[in-house]
C-alpha positions as MATLAB code, in Angstrom:
seq = 'MEIINNAIIIFIFCSSYIYFNALTLLKPFMKEQHIRTLFNIWKIVEYVNYFGFHKKIEIKNYDKIITEKNKWGFIISNHKSVLDNIIIMIIMKDNKLHFTNLKTISRYSKKNMQNEVLKIYNMVLVKKNWNDDINYLNKMIYKWKNENRNQQIAMYPEGSILTEKTAATYNNLRNIHCGLFNYIVNKIINVKYIYDLTIIYKVNNRILIGEKDIFYNFLTNPEFKIIINFDKYEKKNISEDWLEKIWKKKDDFIMNYAA';
ca = [
      18.749   36.283   -7.066;
      15.088   35.195   -7.363;
      15.470   34.078  -10.970;
      18.620   32.080  -10.116;
      16.927   30.290   -7.207;
      13.858   29.432   -9.267;
      15.915   28.356  -12.269;
      17.796   25.967   -9.981;
      14.499   24.511   -8.725;
      13.265   23.967  -12.291;
      16.599   22.443  -13.311;
      16.536   20.067  -10.352;
      12.925   19.111  -11.116;
      13.651   18.361  -14.788;
      16.861   16.510  -13.939;
      15.188   14.392  -11.263;
      12.332   13.564  -13.656;
      14.788   12.243  -16.270;
      16.923   10.563  -13.581;
      13.960    8.742  -12.030;
      12.582    7.565  -15.389;
      15.985    6.253  -16.471;
      16.541    4.614  -13.080;
      13.183    2.843  -13.261;
      13.853    1.479  -16.740;
      17.376    0.315  -15.830;
      16.389   -1.206  -12.478;
      16.029   -4.823  -13.773;
      19.639   -4.747  -14.994;
      21.273   -3.295  -11.845;
      22.669   -4.747   -8.621;
      20.618   -4.234   -5.459;
      23.189   -2.053   -3.649;
      23.484    0.239   -6.688;
      19.710    0.571   -6.885;
      19.530    1.587   -3.201;
      22.294    4.176   -3.617;
      20.742    5.740   -6.699;
      17.257    5.829   -5.166;
      18.678    7.562   -2.071;
      20.224   10.213   -4.321;
      16.877   10.670   -6.052;
      15.120   11.065   -2.668;
      17.504   13.891   -1.711;
      16.713   15.650   -4.989;
      13.001   15.084   -4.368;
      13.231   16.862   -0.998;
      14.907   19.877   -2.634;
      11.973   20.064   -5.063;
       9.511   19.721   -2.192;
      10.826   22.598   -0.110;
      11.545   24.783   -3.150;
       7.921   24.703   -4.286;
       6.333   24.557   -0.843;
       7.425   28.091    0.039;
       5.473   29.465   -2.942;
       2.197   27.769   -2.040;
      -0.610   29.568   -0.248;
      -3.255   27.156    1.037;
      -6.880   28.261    1.321;
      -8.406   24.975    2.414;
      -6.714   21.665    3.061;
      -8.654   18.550    4.033;
      -6.381   15.696    5.028;
      -6.302   12.534    2.928;
      -7.670    9.409    4.614;
      -4.821    6.882    4.505;
      -6.502    3.682    5.734;
      -5.689    0.765    3.431;
      -9.280    0.009    2.390;
     -10.341    3.668    1.958;
      -8.961    4.816   -1.363;
      -9.177    8.375   -2.594;
      -9.849    9.881   -6.010;
      -7.995   13.171   -6.588;
      -9.295   15.438   -9.355;
      -7.817   18.780  -10.353;
      -7.934   21.507  -12.946;
      -4.876   21.364  -15.202;
      -2.864   24.530  -15.831;
       0.774   23.427  -15.912;
       3.165   20.500  -15.539;
       3.804   22.045  -12.116;
       0.382   20.635  -11.133;
       2.019   17.208  -10.909;
       4.531   18.494   -8.346;
       1.710   19.969   -6.272;
      -0.088   16.612   -6.188;
       3.133   14.943   -5.032;
       3.546   17.618   -2.337;
       0.022   16.830   -1.111;
       0.903   13.131   -1.041;
       4.080   13.818    0.944;
       2.244   16.139    3.359;
      -0.098   13.229    4.093;
       2.826   10.814    4.595;
       1.989    8.887    1.434;
       4.646    7.522   -0.924;
       4.621    8.078   -4.681;
       3.785    4.374   -5.065;
       0.424    5.132   -3.400;
      -0.434    7.349   -6.373;
      -2.119    5.912   -9.471;
      -2.613    8.331  -12.334;
      -5.001    8.282  -15.279;
      -3.717   10.235  -18.262;
      -3.480   10.203  -22.020;
      -0.585    8.553  -23.808;
       2.358   10.946  -23.983;
       4.503   11.636  -27.035;
       7.425   10.771  -24.735;
       7.827    6.984  -24.952;
      10.116    6.829  -21.905;
       7.426    8.465  -19.775;
       4.791    5.991  -21.014;
       7.011    3.003  -20.217;
       7.728    4.224  -16.679;
       4.030    4.844  -16.015;
       3.235    1.303  -17.154;
       5.848   -0.136  -14.780;
       4.024    1.528  -11.864;
       0.588    0.350  -13.079;
      -0.648    3.764  -14.146;
      -3.525    4.033  -16.628;
      -2.838    5.448  -20.091;
      -5.944    6.149  -22.182;
      -6.308    6.237  -25.958;
      -9.746    7.913  -26.028;
     -11.319    4.644  -27.191;
     -13.948    3.906  -24.559;
     -14.023    0.086  -24.768;
     -10.237   -0.279  -24.898;
      -9.744    2.252  -22.105;
     -12.287    0.579  -19.809;
     -10.759   -2.865  -20.389;
      -7.309   -1.484  -19.595;
      -8.602    0.374  -16.524;
     -10.263   -2.776  -15.154;
      -6.991   -4.699  -15.487;
      -5.168   -1.963  -13.588;
      -7.830   -1.860  -10.860;
      -7.256   -5.594  -10.309;
      -3.508   -4.956   -9.962;
      -4.091   -2.000   -7.614;
      -6.164   -4.183   -5.293;
      -3.442   -6.841   -5.262;
      -0.893   -4.244   -4.118;
      -2.816   -4.274   -0.823;
      -2.222   -0.629    0.118;
      -4.024    2.696    0.272;
      -4.316    3.987   -3.290;
      -4.891    7.556   -4.411;
      -6.158    7.742   -7.995;
      -5.407   11.073   -9.679;
      -6.939   12.440  -12.863;
      -7.330   15.746  -14.696;
     -10.938   15.652  -16.024;
     -10.083   18.423  -18.505;
      -7.703   16.043  -20.255;
      -4.973   18.546  -21.086;
      -3.462   21.847  -19.974;
      -5.535   25.026  -20.248;
      -4.387   27.674  -22.715;
      -6.004   30.967  -23.679;
      -7.170   29.357  -26.927;
      -8.894   26.403  -25.256;
     -10.974   28.150  -22.584;
     -14.604   27.430  -23.485;
     -17.695   27.171  -21.261;
     -15.775   28.417  -18.231;
     -13.707   31.535  -17.639;
     -10.612   29.823  -16.252;
     -11.131   26.136  -16.974;
     -11.350   23.754  -19.893;
     -14.477   21.725  -20.587;
     -14.491   18.418  -18.740;
     -14.935   14.752  -19.654;
     -17.200   13.031  -17.118;
     -17.232    9.445  -18.437;
     -14.144    7.995  -16.744;
     -14.793    9.962  -13.564;
     -18.315    8.552  -13.170;
     -17.143    5.048  -14.070;
     -14.470    5.097  -11.358;
     -16.848    6.509   -8.745;
     -19.509    3.905   -9.542;
     -17.345    0.834  -10.160;
     -14.390    0.958   -7.745;
     -15.773   -0.098   -4.375;
     -12.533    0.771   -2.554;
     -12.840    4.461   -3.488;
     -14.474    6.135   -0.483;
     -13.508    9.804   -0.886;
     -13.192   12.333   -3.696;
     -10.577   15.073   -3.229;
     -11.117   18.154   -5.364;
      -7.954   20.180   -5.922;
      -8.135   23.692   -7.375;
      -4.813   25.209   -8.465;
      -4.275   28.886   -9.257;
      -1.055   30.474  -10.482;
      -1.172   34.226  -10.043;
       0.768   37.463   -9.907;
      -1.033   40.042   -7.782;
      -4.637   39.914   -9.111;
      -3.756   38.421  -12.496;
      -4.517   34.747  -13.060;
      -1.821   33.146  -15.200;
      -2.907   30.961  -18.127;
      -0.550   29.020  -20.359;
       2.652   27.139  -19.595;
       4.898   29.896  -20.954;
       3.295   32.630  -18.819;
       3.372   30.467  -15.689;
       7.004   29.410  -16.057;
       8.188   32.909  -16.994;
       6.623   34.435  -13.881;
       7.721   31.535  -11.695;
      11.306   32.193  -12.749;
      11.340   35.990  -12.752;
       8.564   37.459  -10.624;
       8.854   37.595   -6.803;
       5.069   38.213   -6.653;
       4.359   34.804   -8.200;
       2.108   32.682   -5.970;
       0.447   29.297   -6.107;
      -2.995   29.098   -4.504;
      -4.443   25.683   -3.748;
      -7.834   24.674   -2.394;
      -8.291   21.022   -1.431;
     -11.798   19.781   -0.521;
     -12.837   16.295    0.584;
     -16.191   14.687   -0.338;
     -17.634   11.302    0.579;
     -18.361    9.125   -2.435;
     -21.862    8.291   -1.228;
     -22.835   11.939   -1.852;
     -21.620   11.989   -5.480;
     -24.276   12.150   -8.233;
     -23.932   11.764  -12.018;
     -23.847   15.545  -12.551;
     -21.647   16.252   -9.511;
     -18.488   16.926  -11.528;
     -20.188   19.583  -13.665;
     -21.439   21.365  -10.531;
     -17.982   21.214   -8.963;
     -16.391   22.693  -12.084;
     -18.784   25.655  -11.945;
     -17.930   26.118   -8.251;
     -14.224   25.821   -9.081;
     -14.502   28.428  -11.846;
     -16.219   30.863   -9.442;
     -13.489   30.249   -6.850;
     -10.789   31.121   -9.396;
     -12.691   34.211  -10.564;
     -12.652   35.591   -7.010;
      -8.861   35.867   -7.282;
      -9.070   37.843  -10.499;
     -11.459   40.424   -9.044;
];
């Protein structure tokens, strides 16, 4: 029964992802009443995803997000699975924030539809060319300010998902890229808080690494758990080497669950 329930959750998640992307791209060509109906259907599906994943999450620390309009947040997280994106959305929903309050910074995807949808919502897509990326980011920051709402910027400083082959300096984390993080902290005045999210997928005392291992155990193993730790820091206390120190602390936190 467990595998059926979890397979349904994954199916709903994948279907809603495709549905939402298609709906966003088709929106300019649709009548208003049809748009409302289809978005209501998508919201129902979103709630199924929310409660399906929520029951698997064990929270160790959870600082609330500040939602005042002029006090933006900057969410950073280790990156172990595409499921990480659902967890960030769960955190947004728990803090009564809409998905439009979320602005992501990520690399261009091989999926063109995904890239186009992210552009529609003023997300940042980087090419790993510093000058081009900074120019693009500055344009998006201007648009974010004009939206006149609380914004939560989310980024995975590791750049891509951890696999057993890519673990390097750390035991359970990829090496990090500090450039964009420090630029955002130093240049975006509206950012007041940094939220550090640590995500662990585990079965008993075994830390799961790799998308295949995580999804297989999510679908088949009743002992599968998601551990999250969510810490809040004031931007005024952030130094140039802060991210490196946090990643060492994060790695130690994860290691405690493998002991």
